[in-house]
Short mmCIF file of C-alpha atoms and ligand atoms in Angstrom, two decimals:
data_model
loop_
_atom_site.label_atom_id
_atom_site.label_comp_id
_atom_site.label_asym_id
_atom_site.label_seq_id
_atom_site.Cartn_x
_atom_site.Cartn_y
_atom_site.Cartn_z
CA MET A 209 44.48 22.86 -76.56
CA ALA A 210 45.99 20.72 -79.58
CA GLY A 211 49.55 21.23 -80.18
CA ARG A 212 52.15 18.53 -81.15
CA LEU A 213 51.19 15.27 -83.16
CA GLU A 214 54.49 13.41 -83.03
CA LYS A 215 53.04 10.27 -81.93
CA SER A 216 50.19 10.31 -84.03
CA ARG A 217 52.54 11.01 -86.87
CA ALA A 218 54.53 7.90 -86.02
CA LEU A 219 51.33 5.77 -85.90
CA TRP A 220 50.04 7.13 -89.00
CA ASP A 221 53.29 5.90 -91.05
CA ARG A 222 52.99 2.69 -89.42
CA ALA A 223 49.33 2.47 -90.05
CA ASN A 224 50.00 3.27 -93.67
CA ARG A 225 52.16 0.10 -94.18
CA VAL A 226 49.61 -2.25 -93.18
CA LEU A 227 46.09 -0.77 -93.42
CA VAL A 228 44.77 0.80 -96.62
CA GLY A 229 45.35 4.54 -96.55
CA GLY A 230 46.16 3.89 -92.89
CA VAL A 231 42.50 3.57 -91.94
CA ASN A 232 39.51 1.04 -91.65
CA SER A 233 36.99 3.58 -93.02
CA PRO A 234 37.96 6.20 -95.86
CA VAL A 235 36.72 9.65 -94.38
CA ARG A 236 38.92 8.86 -91.28
CA ALA A 237 42.00 9.56 -93.37
CA PHE A 238 41.50 13.54 -93.30
CA LYS A 239 42.43 13.50 -97.08
CA ALA A 240 39.84 16.27 -97.94
CA VAL A 241 41.10 18.58 -95.27
CA GLY A 242 44.99 17.99 -95.74
CA GLY A 243 47.50 16.75 -92.97
CA HIS A 244 46.87 13.29 -91.34
CA PRO A 245 44.59 12.22 -88.48
CA PHE A 246 45.27 12.25 -84.90
CA PHE A 247 45.10 8.73 -83.13
CA ALA A 248 42.57 8.50 -80.37
CA ALA A 249 43.78 7.56 -76.76
CA SER A 250 40.64 7.90 -74.83
CA GLY A 251 37.33 9.95 -74.52
CA LYS A 252 35.26 11.28 -71.74
CA GLY A 253 32.04 12.92 -71.90
CA ALA A 254 32.34 15.71 -74.80
CA ARG A 255 35.94 15.50 -75.13
CA LEU A 256 38.36 13.26 -76.96
CA ARG A 257 42.20 12.83 -75.84
CA ASP A 258 44.75 11.79 -78.66
CA VAL A 259 47.95 9.95 -78.03
CA ASP A 260 49.89 13.02 -77.79
CA GLY A 261 47.92 14.21 -75.02
CA ASN A 262 45.89 16.85 -76.97
CA GLU A 263 42.37 17.34 -75.92
CA TYR A 264 39.42 18.14 -78.43
CA ILE A 265 35.72 18.83 -78.08
CA ASP A 266 34.30 16.26 -80.16
CA TYR A 267 31.72 17.12 -82.61
CA VAL A 268 32.02 13.85 -84.63
CA LEU A 269 31.22 11.45 -81.79
CA SER A 270 32.14 8.20 -83.71
CA TRP A 271 30.21 9.74 -86.55
CA GLY A 272 27.01 9.93 -84.77
CA PRO A 273 26.54 7.10 -82.20
CA LEU A 274 27.57 9.01 -79.06
CA ILE A 275 24.88 10.83 -78.12
CA LEU A 276 25.80 10.33 -74.51
CA GLY A 277 29.28 11.34 -75.10
CA HIS A 278 32.33 9.16 -74.74
CA ALA A 279 32.39 6.46 -71.88
CA HIS A 280 28.95 7.40 -70.35
CA PRO A 281 28.75 5.70 -66.96
CA ARG A 282 25.62 4.03 -67.64
CA VAL A 283 26.95 2.42 -70.85
CA VAL A 284 30.55 1.51 -69.51
CA GLU A 285 28.44 -0.29 -66.48
CA ALA A 286 25.88 -2.18 -68.87
CA VAL A 287 28.76 -3.14 -71.06
CA THR A 288 30.94 -4.47 -68.25
CA LEU A 289 28.42 -6.42 -66.62
CA ALA A 290 27.35 -8.03 -69.93
CA LEU A 291 31.14 -8.94 -70.78
CA GLU A 292 31.56 -10.46 -67.38
CA LYS A 293 28.74 -12.89 -68.38
CA GLY A 294 30.23 -13.82 -71.68
CA ALA A 295 30.61 -11.96 -75.09
CA SER A 296 28.58 -14.08 -77.37
CA PHE A 297 26.40 -17.02 -77.16
CA GLY A 298 24.66 -17.75 -80.61
CA VAL A 299 21.49 -18.43 -78.85
CA PRO A 300 18.91 -15.78 -77.89
CA THR A 301 19.46 -13.47 -74.79
CA GLU A 302 16.95 -11.42 -72.95
CA ALA A 303 18.53 -8.14 -73.74
CA GLU A 304 17.77 -8.79 -77.33
CA ILE A 305 14.28 -8.42 -76.59
CA ALA A 306 14.53 -5.51 -74.43
CA LEU A 307 16.21 -3.69 -77.04
CA ALA A 308 13.67 -4.78 -79.63
CA GLU A 309 10.88 -3.89 -77.30
CA LYS A 310 12.32 -0.29 -76.79
CA ILE A 311 12.76 0.44 -80.57
CA ILE A 312 9.19 -0.67 -81.06
CA LYS A 313 8.00 1.60 -78.46
CA LEU A 314 9.93 4.62 -79.87
CA VAL A 315 9.93 4.35 -83.62
CA PRO A 316 6.40 4.78 -85.06
CA CYS A 317 6.82 2.36 -88.14
CA VAL A 318 8.17 -0.59 -86.20
CA GLU A 319 6.05 -3.51 -85.07
CA LYS A 320 8.92 -6.11 -85.35
CA VAL A 321 12.48 -5.65 -85.82
CA ARG A 322 15.76 -7.63 -86.73
CA LEU A 323 19.19 -6.68 -85.22
CA VAL A 324 22.06 -6.70 -87.48
CA ASN A 325 25.56 -5.43 -86.99
CA SER A 326 25.91 -2.21 -88.86
CA GLY A 327 23.87 0.53 -90.82
CA THR A 328 25.21 -1.15 -94.09
CA GLU A 329 23.59 -4.47 -93.05
CA ALA A 330 20.46 -2.91 -92.13
CA THR A 331 19.81 -0.99 -95.49
CA MET A 332 20.97 -4.19 -97.50
CA SER A 333 18.57 -6.18 -95.79
CA ALA A 334 15.63 -3.86 -96.01
CA ILE A 335 16.37 -3.60 -99.90
CA ARG A 336 16.19 -7.28 -100.07
CA LEU A 337 12.99 -7.34 -97.99
CA ALA A 338 11.23 -4.94 -100.17
CA ARG A 339 12.25 -6.56 -103.23
CA GLY A 340 11.20 -9.88 -101.86
CA ALA A 341 7.73 -8.45 -100.71
CA THR A 342 6.85 -6.72 -103.80
CA GLY A 343 8.45 -8.95 -106.30
CA ARG A 344 10.03 -5.96 -108.22
CA ASP A 345 13.64 -5.12 -108.80
CA LEU A 346 14.06 -1.38 -109.22
CA ILE A 347 14.88 1.14 -106.26
CA VAL A 348 14.67 4.71 -106.22
CA LYS A 349 17.59 6.30 -104.26
CA VAL A 350 17.79 10.07 -103.52
CA GLU A 351 21.49 11.80 -104.60
CA GLY A 352 23.79 12.63 -101.98
CA CYS A 353 21.94 10.06 -99.45
CA TYR A 354 24.48 7.51 -98.01
CA HIS A 355 23.12 4.17 -97.03
CA GLY A 356 26.50 2.49 -96.19
CA HIS A 357 28.60 0.64 -98.84
CA VAL A 358 25.68 -1.57 -100.15
CA ASP A 359 26.21 -2.37 -104.01
CA ASP A 360 23.03 -1.03 -105.27
CA LEU A 361 23.17 1.97 -103.12
CA LEU A 362 26.63 3.20 -103.85
CA VAL A 363 25.38 5.31 -106.57
CA ALA A 364 25.23 8.91 -106.42
CA ALA A 365 26.32 8.41 -102.79
CA GLY A 366 27.00 11.19 -100.32
CA SER A 367 29.42 10.91 -97.32
CA GLY A 368 32.96 9.32 -98.25
CA PRO A 369 32.13 8.70 -101.99
CA THR A 370 31.40 12.38 -102.47
CA THR A 371 34.26 13.56 -100.20
CA PHE A 372 36.49 11.50 -102.61
CA GLY A 373 35.04 12.42 -105.77
CA SER A 374 33.55 8.97 -106.80
CA PRO A 375 29.76 8.94 -105.72
CA THR A 376 29.50 5.71 -107.78
CA SER A 377 32.11 3.23 -106.89
CA PRO A 378 33.78 0.96 -109.33
CA GLY A 379 33.38 -2.66 -108.72
CA ILE A 380 29.63 -2.62 -108.83
CA PRO A 381 28.27 -4.73 -111.79
CA LYS A 382 26.56 -2.58 -114.37
CA SER A 383 23.32 -4.70 -113.80
CA HIS A 384 23.03 -3.45 -110.13
CA ILE A 385 23.70 0.23 -111.09
CA GLU A 386 20.84 -0.22 -113.55
CA GLN A 387 18.46 -1.18 -110.70
CA THR A 388 19.04 2.00 -109.11
CA LEU A 389 17.06 5.20 -110.13
CA THR A 390 18.34 8.35 -108.76
CA VAL A 391 16.47 11.54 -107.93
CA PRO A 392 17.39 14.66 -106.45
CA TYR A 393 16.44 15.60 -102.69
CA ASN A 394 13.38 17.78 -102.23
CA ASP A 395 12.09 16.97 -105.57
CA ALA A 396 8.81 15.32 -105.51
CA LYS A 397 8.07 15.72 -109.00
CA ALA A 398 11.19 13.77 -109.99
CA VAL A 399 9.87 10.90 -107.84
CA GLU A 400 6.65 11.08 -109.72
CA ALA A 401 8.39 11.10 -113.16
CA ALA A 402 10.27 7.82 -112.10
CA PHE A 403 6.87 6.18 -111.15
CA ALA A 404 5.30 7.54 -114.22
CA ALA A 405 8.11 5.79 -116.31
CA HIS A 406 8.82 2.67 -114.19
CA GLY A 407 5.91 2.38 -111.54
CA GLY A 408 5.25 -1.28 -111.65
CA LYS A 409 8.68 -2.33 -111.37
CA ILE A 410 9.79 -0.23 -108.64
CA ALA A 411 10.15 -2.10 -105.31
CA CYS A 412 10.78 0.78 -102.99
CA MET A 413 12.12 4.25 -102.49
CA ILE A 414 14.89 4.57 -99.94
CA LEU A 415 16.09 8.06 -98.68
CA GLU A 416 17.42 9.66 -95.41
CA PRO A 417 14.64 11.59 -94.39
CA VAL A 418 16.81 14.34 -93.26
CA PRO A 419 19.97 13.68 -95.29
CA GLY A 420 23.20 14.15 -92.93
CA ASN A 421 25.58 12.48 -95.27
CA MET A 422 25.87 15.57 -97.86
CA GLY A 423 26.40 18.00 -95.11
CA LEU A 424 22.83 18.45 -93.34
CA VAL A 425 19.72 19.23 -95.63
CA THR A 426 16.11 19.47 -94.31
CA PRO A 427 13.00 18.61 -95.83
CA ALA A 428 10.94 20.91 -97.72
CA PRO A 429 7.35 21.32 -96.22
CA GLY A 430 5.03 18.29 -97.69
CA TYR A 431 8.19 16.72 -99.50
CA LEU A 432 8.17 13.43 -97.19
CA GLU A 433 4.29 13.36 -97.38
CA GLU A 434 4.33 13.48 -100.90
CA LEU A 435 6.69 10.69 -101.09
CA ARG A 436 4.34 8.57 -98.79
CA ARG A 437 1.37 9.23 -101.09
CA LEU A 438 3.37 8.19 -104.25
CA THR A 439 5.11 5.18 -102.96
CA THR A 440 1.71 3.98 -101.66
CA LYS A 441 -0.20 4.78 -104.88
CA HIS A 442 2.41 2.73 -106.69
CA GLY A 443 2.49 -0.29 -104.48
CA ALA A 444 6.03 0.35 -103.59
CA LEU A 445 7.48 0.44 -100.04
CA LEU A 446 8.87 3.62 -98.53
CA ILE A 447 12.05 3.01 -96.58
CA PHE A 448 13.47 5.55 -94.21
CA ASP A 449 17.07 5.21 -93.51
CA GLU A 450 17.27 6.63 -89.94
CA VAL A 451 20.66 4.97 -89.38
CA MET A 452 21.81 8.76 -88.41
CA SER A 453 18.63 10.68 -87.74
CA GLY A 454 16.94 8.02 -85.47
CA PHE A 455 16.86 9.30 -81.81
CA ARG A 456 18.38 12.59 -82.86
CA VAL A 457 15.83 14.17 -85.20
CA GLY A 458 13.38 13.14 -82.67
CA MET A 459 13.08 10.51 -80.22
CA GLY A 460 11.39 8.42 -82.67
CA GLY A 461 13.29 9.67 -85.66
CA ALA A 462 12.39 11.91 -88.62
CA GLN A 463 9.21 9.82 -89.15
CA GLN A 464 7.86 11.09 -85.64
CA ARG A 465 9.24 14.75 -86.19
CA PHE A 466 7.65 15.11 -89.35
CA GLY A 467 4.60 12.65 -88.95
CA VAL A 468 5.30 10.58 -91.86
CA THR A 469 5.33 6.79 -91.35
CA PRO A 470 7.59 4.79 -93.63
CA ASP A 471 6.80 1.07 -94.42
CA LEU A 472 10.34 0.12 -93.05
CA VAL A 473 13.06 1.80 -91.16
CA THR A 474 16.82 1.05 -90.73
CA LEU A 475 18.63 2.02 -87.65
CA GLY A 476 22.15 2.09 -86.56
CA LYS A 477 24.77 4.45 -84.78
CA VAL A 478 22.76 5.56 -81.42
CA ILE A 479 21.01 2.27 -80.94
CA GLY A 480 24.47 0.65 -80.45
CA GLY A 481 25.72 3.41 -78.07
CA GLY A 482 29.27 3.12 -79.68
CA LEU A 483 29.00 -0.60 -80.43
CA PRO A 484 28.47 -2.36 -83.85
CA VAL A 485 24.55 -2.47 -83.97
CA GLY A 486 22.20 -1.96 -86.79
CA ALA A 487 18.51 -2.78 -87.34
CA TYR A 488 15.56 -2.88 -89.69
CA GLY A 489 12.10 -2.93 -88.95
CA GLY A 490 8.36 -2.19 -90.13
CA SER A 491 4.89 -3.85 -89.87
CA VAL A 492 4.32 -7.58 -88.59
CA ALA A 493 3.04 -8.49 -91.92
CA LEU A 494 6.30 -7.30 -93.83
CA MET A 495 8.90 -8.55 -91.19
CA ASP A 496 7.49 -11.92 -91.18
CA LEU A 497 8.37 -12.39 -94.59
CA VAL A 498 11.99 -12.63 -93.34
CA SER A 499 13.41 -16.11 -92.23
CA PRO A 500 12.79 -18.16 -90.27
CA VAL A 501 9.06 -17.03 -90.73
CA GLY A 502 9.25 -16.21 -94.22
CA LYS A 503 11.47 -17.06 -96.90
CA ILE A 504 13.75 -13.98 -97.44
CA TYR A 505 17.01 -14.76 -96.10
CA GLN A 506 19.18 -12.73 -93.67
CA ALA A 507 21.32 -13.86 -90.63
CA GLY A 508 24.48 -12.83 -88.54
CA THR A 509 26.72 -14.83 -86.40
CA LEU A 510 26.98 -11.76 -83.92
CA SER A 511 23.73 -10.31 -84.51
CA GLY A 512 21.95 -9.22 -81.22
CA ASN A 513 25.31 -9.36 -79.47
CA PRO A 514 25.03 -9.26 -75.72
CA LEU A 515 27.61 -6.40 -75.36
CA ALA A 516 26.28 -4.48 -78.27
CA THR A 517 22.54 -4.62 -77.13
CA ALA A 518 23.58 -3.74 -73.46
CA ALA A 519 25.34 -0.66 -74.77
CA GLY A 520 22.21 0.38 -77.07
CA LEU A 521 19.64 -0.38 -74.10
CA ALA A 522 21.73 1.76 -72.00
CA THR A 523 21.83 4.67 -74.25
CA LEU A 524 18.17 4.38 -75.14
CA GLU A 525 17.06 4.34 -71.46
CA GLU A 526 19.23 7.21 -70.60
CA LEU A 527 17.87 9.11 -73.56
CA GLU A 528 14.51 8.38 -72.49
CA ILE A 529 14.67 10.51 -69.50
CA PRO A 530 12.60 13.49 -69.64
CA ASP A 531 14.22 16.47 -71.41
CA THR A 532 17.57 14.60 -72.05
CA ARG A 533 17.47 14.51 -75.78
CA ASP A 534 15.69 17.79 -75.91
CA ARG A 535 18.44 19.18 -73.95
CA VAL A 536 20.96 18.30 -76.69
CA GLU A 537 18.67 19.93 -79.26
CA ARG A 538 18.72 23.22 -77.45
CA TRP A 539 22.21 23.07 -76.93
CA MET A 540 22.76 22.41 -80.53
CA THR A 541 20.47 25.40 -81.47
CA GLU A 542 22.53 27.67 -79.30
CA LEU A 543 25.74 26.42 -80.92
CA GLY A 544 24.19 27.04 -84.47
CA MET A 545 23.20 30.41 -83.65
CA GLY A 546 26.39 31.30 -82.27
CA LEU A 547 28.41 29.95 -85.28
CA HIS A 548 25.99 31.73 -87.75
CA GLN A 549 26.37 35.09 -86.07
CA ILE A 550 30.15 34.85 -85.94
CA ALA A 551 30.12 33.94 -89.73
CA LYS A 552 27.85 36.94 -90.35
CA GLU A 553 30.22 39.31 -88.48
CA ALA A 554 33.36 37.97 -90.25
CA GLY A 555 31.57 38.54 -93.67
CA ILE A 556 31.74 34.54 -94.41
CA PRO A 557 28.74 33.10 -96.38
CA VAL A 558 27.46 30.00 -94.48
CA CYS A 559 24.27 27.86 -94.70
CA LEU A 560 23.54 26.44 -91.51
CA GLY A 561 21.23 23.49 -91.12
CA GLN A 562 19.93 21.63 -88.04
CA ALA A 563 17.30 19.17 -87.36
CA GLY A 564 17.29 18.18 -83.59
CA ALA A 565 20.38 16.95 -82.39
CA MET A 566 22.28 16.89 -85.81
CA ALA A 567 23.50 19.83 -87.73
CA GLY A 568 25.70 20.88 -90.57
CA LEU A 569 27.48 24.13 -91.80
CA PHE A 570 27.93 24.44 -95.54
CA PHE A 571 30.48 27.26 -96.76
CA ARG A 572 28.12 28.90 -99.45
CA ASP A 573 25.94 31.63 -100.26
CA GLY A 574 22.39 30.51 -100.57
CA ASP A 575 20.07 27.70 -99.38
CA VAL A 576 21.08 24.03 -99.86
CA MET A 577 18.08 22.05 -100.84
CA ASN A 578 19.71 19.10 -102.49
CA TYR A 579 22.97 17.39 -103.42
CA GLN A 580 23.72 19.75 -106.20
CA ASP A 581 23.57 22.75 -103.96
CA ALA A 582 25.71 21.19 -101.32
CA LEU A 583 28.40 20.35 -104.03
CA LYS A 584 28.70 24.19 -104.62
CA SER A 585 30.09 24.64 -101.13
CA ASP A 586 33.77 26.13 -100.84
CA THR A 587 35.53 22.95 -99.65
CA LYS A 588 38.82 24.69 -99.57
CA ARG A 589 37.39 27.16 -97.08
CA TYR A 590 35.82 24.37 -95.10
CA ALA A 591 39.34 22.62 -94.80
CA LYS A 592 40.63 25.84 -93.36
CA PHE A 593 37.76 26.07 -90.91
CA PHE A 594 38.37 22.48 -89.88
CA ASN A 595 42.11 23.00 -89.40
CA GLY A 596 41.75 25.97 -87.46
CA MET A 597 39.32 24.57 -85.16
CA LEU A 598 41.25 21.43 -84.65
CA GLU A 599 44.35 23.38 -83.74
CA ARG A 600 42.27 25.16 -80.95
CA GLY A 601 41.00 21.99 -79.81
CA VAL A 602 37.82 21.75 -81.67
CA TYR A 603 37.06 18.56 -83.60
CA PHE A 604 34.42 19.03 -86.27
CA ALA A 605 34.15 16.41 -89.27
CA PRO A 606 36.98 16.21 -91.76
CA SER A 607 34.85 16.78 -94.67
CA GLN A 608 32.29 19.50 -95.85
CA PHE A 609 29.78 16.71 -96.57
CA GLU A 610 29.35 15.48 -93.23
CA ALA A 611 26.94 16.47 -90.33
CA TYR A 612 28.15 17.66 -86.81
CA PHE A 613 26.61 16.27 -83.50
CA GLY A 614 26.14 17.07 -79.92
CA SER A 615 25.72 15.01 -76.93
CA THR A 616 24.15 15.13 -73.40
CA GLU A 617 27.69 15.94 -72.33
CA HIS A 618 28.31 19.26 -74.39
CA GLY A 619 27.62 21.90 -71.82
CA GLU A 620 28.24 25.88 -71.20
CA ALA A 621 32.06 25.21 -71.29
CA GLU A 622 32.24 23.58 -74.53
CA LEU A 623 29.96 26.15 -76.29
CA ASP A 624 32.00 29.06 -75.04
CA GLN A 625 35.27 27.35 -76.06
CA THR A 626 33.86 26.35 -79.43
CA LEU A 627 32.55 29.88 -80.17
CA GLU A 628 35.68 31.68 -78.98
CA ALA A 629 37.88 29.08 -81.31
CA ALA A 630 35.16 29.92 -84.01
CA ARG A 631 35.73 33.93 -83.71
CA ASP A 632 39.53 33.40 -84.19
CA VAL A 633 39.29 31.15 -87.18
CA PHE A 634 36.40 32.75 -88.97
CA ARG A 635 38.65 35.83 -89.10
CA THR A 636 41.29 33.81 -90.98
CA LEU A 637 38.90 32.48 -93.57
C1 PLP B 232 26.31 5.74 -91.28
C2 PLP B 232 25.11 5.47 -92.08
C3 PLP B 232 25.03 4.11 -92.67
C4 PLP B 232 25.90 2.96 -92.71
O1 PLP B 232 26.21 2.61 -91.34
P1 PLP B 232 27.42 1.75 -91.27
O2 PLP B 232 27.30 1.28 -89.59
O3 PLP B 232 28.61 2.76 -91.37
O4 PLP B 232 27.55 0.53 -91.96
C5 PLP B 232 23.79 4.11 -93.36
N1 PLP B 232 22.80 4.96 -93.53
C6 PLP B 232 22.99 6.07 -92.93
C7 PLP B 232 22.00 7.39 -93.12
C8 PLP B 232 24.33 6.35 -92.19
O5 PLP B 232 24.40 7.67 -91.70
#
């Protein structure tokens, strides 16, 4: 049960003197829900403990990566063994091959892959590759999707930029913003119109096939298929940003679940098992345009880092055990049905979305098909929900515009405790 936050408060004051807003990534500051964040001391399985000794059931899971929960024994062992052998070499290691082989085996569109250090790096590099491959500059981006803090993609961006009311960031040259055409999610007609107007100049369309950074929104039947058709027709590449949906929406990502294969995919989060990893991949022909085979430059001092690859590989190997990922999905479904029922009984309108092992809860009446719908949510009510749950030891994301996640370690006890807390909290909303 969460109670006092004295030590967190003291650390918060100290943090604010030396770190911008007290944090190293904006949404962590809890600004959208009031108050200040708790400081983590440790985590085990589905639970997180703060520096004051309060315990929380964790539905943020480091914003998605920890699909095996905190400090999973297999990940701890793999990273410990790797560290004892040396943290980084700057020459190739076998673990990089093993992680690449695993990604290629699991993700349909990938024949070759490049490992990087974050999701941001992955999307930045994939865009560069798409432009280099096509000789075109324009990109089509979907409103409310978040692809990290890449200049060209911080336009109508979800996640933090939306939470803080500046979906297009200052500091980005107008010439970059002009290269980015935005379209609403689930609107293939808008994509068709963009191609009709600029077809020969569009290098790629990038989107989260199942957006999880404006809350969670799912694709309308036929939408992804239509994007595949339009991009192919106009000689542009289709990039699925599966940094979040990879290994969560399906073992091979949304592309596997929905049977639509993009030209390039970007990955992150789960493939690092809690350590900093990203990746981008696609066909051999495309990937071989990247240096040192091709001329499109992209590099990284710590890319393919032994600790990160060990954590990622251990995570994917554990997830491959039959019924492991599916179990998380079933558990998430039970939680979603429970929350939905409780909201209904309390007379609070919510729109619940789920795709595999990720989900979202919008506080609004009616369906959410795109960013504009998501923005109509009652963010004040969400803040009340968030704080009420937190006080009862349940940690959901500190913003309406984020997904929530389960792990293999969330079980009956967590389900019961979460629903019990929700019953209390929904009565106060
Ligand atoms: C988290 C996320 C990113 C950015 O990854 P970082 O590791 O934070 O740079 C990019 N795309 C999507 C879909 C994400 O969810």
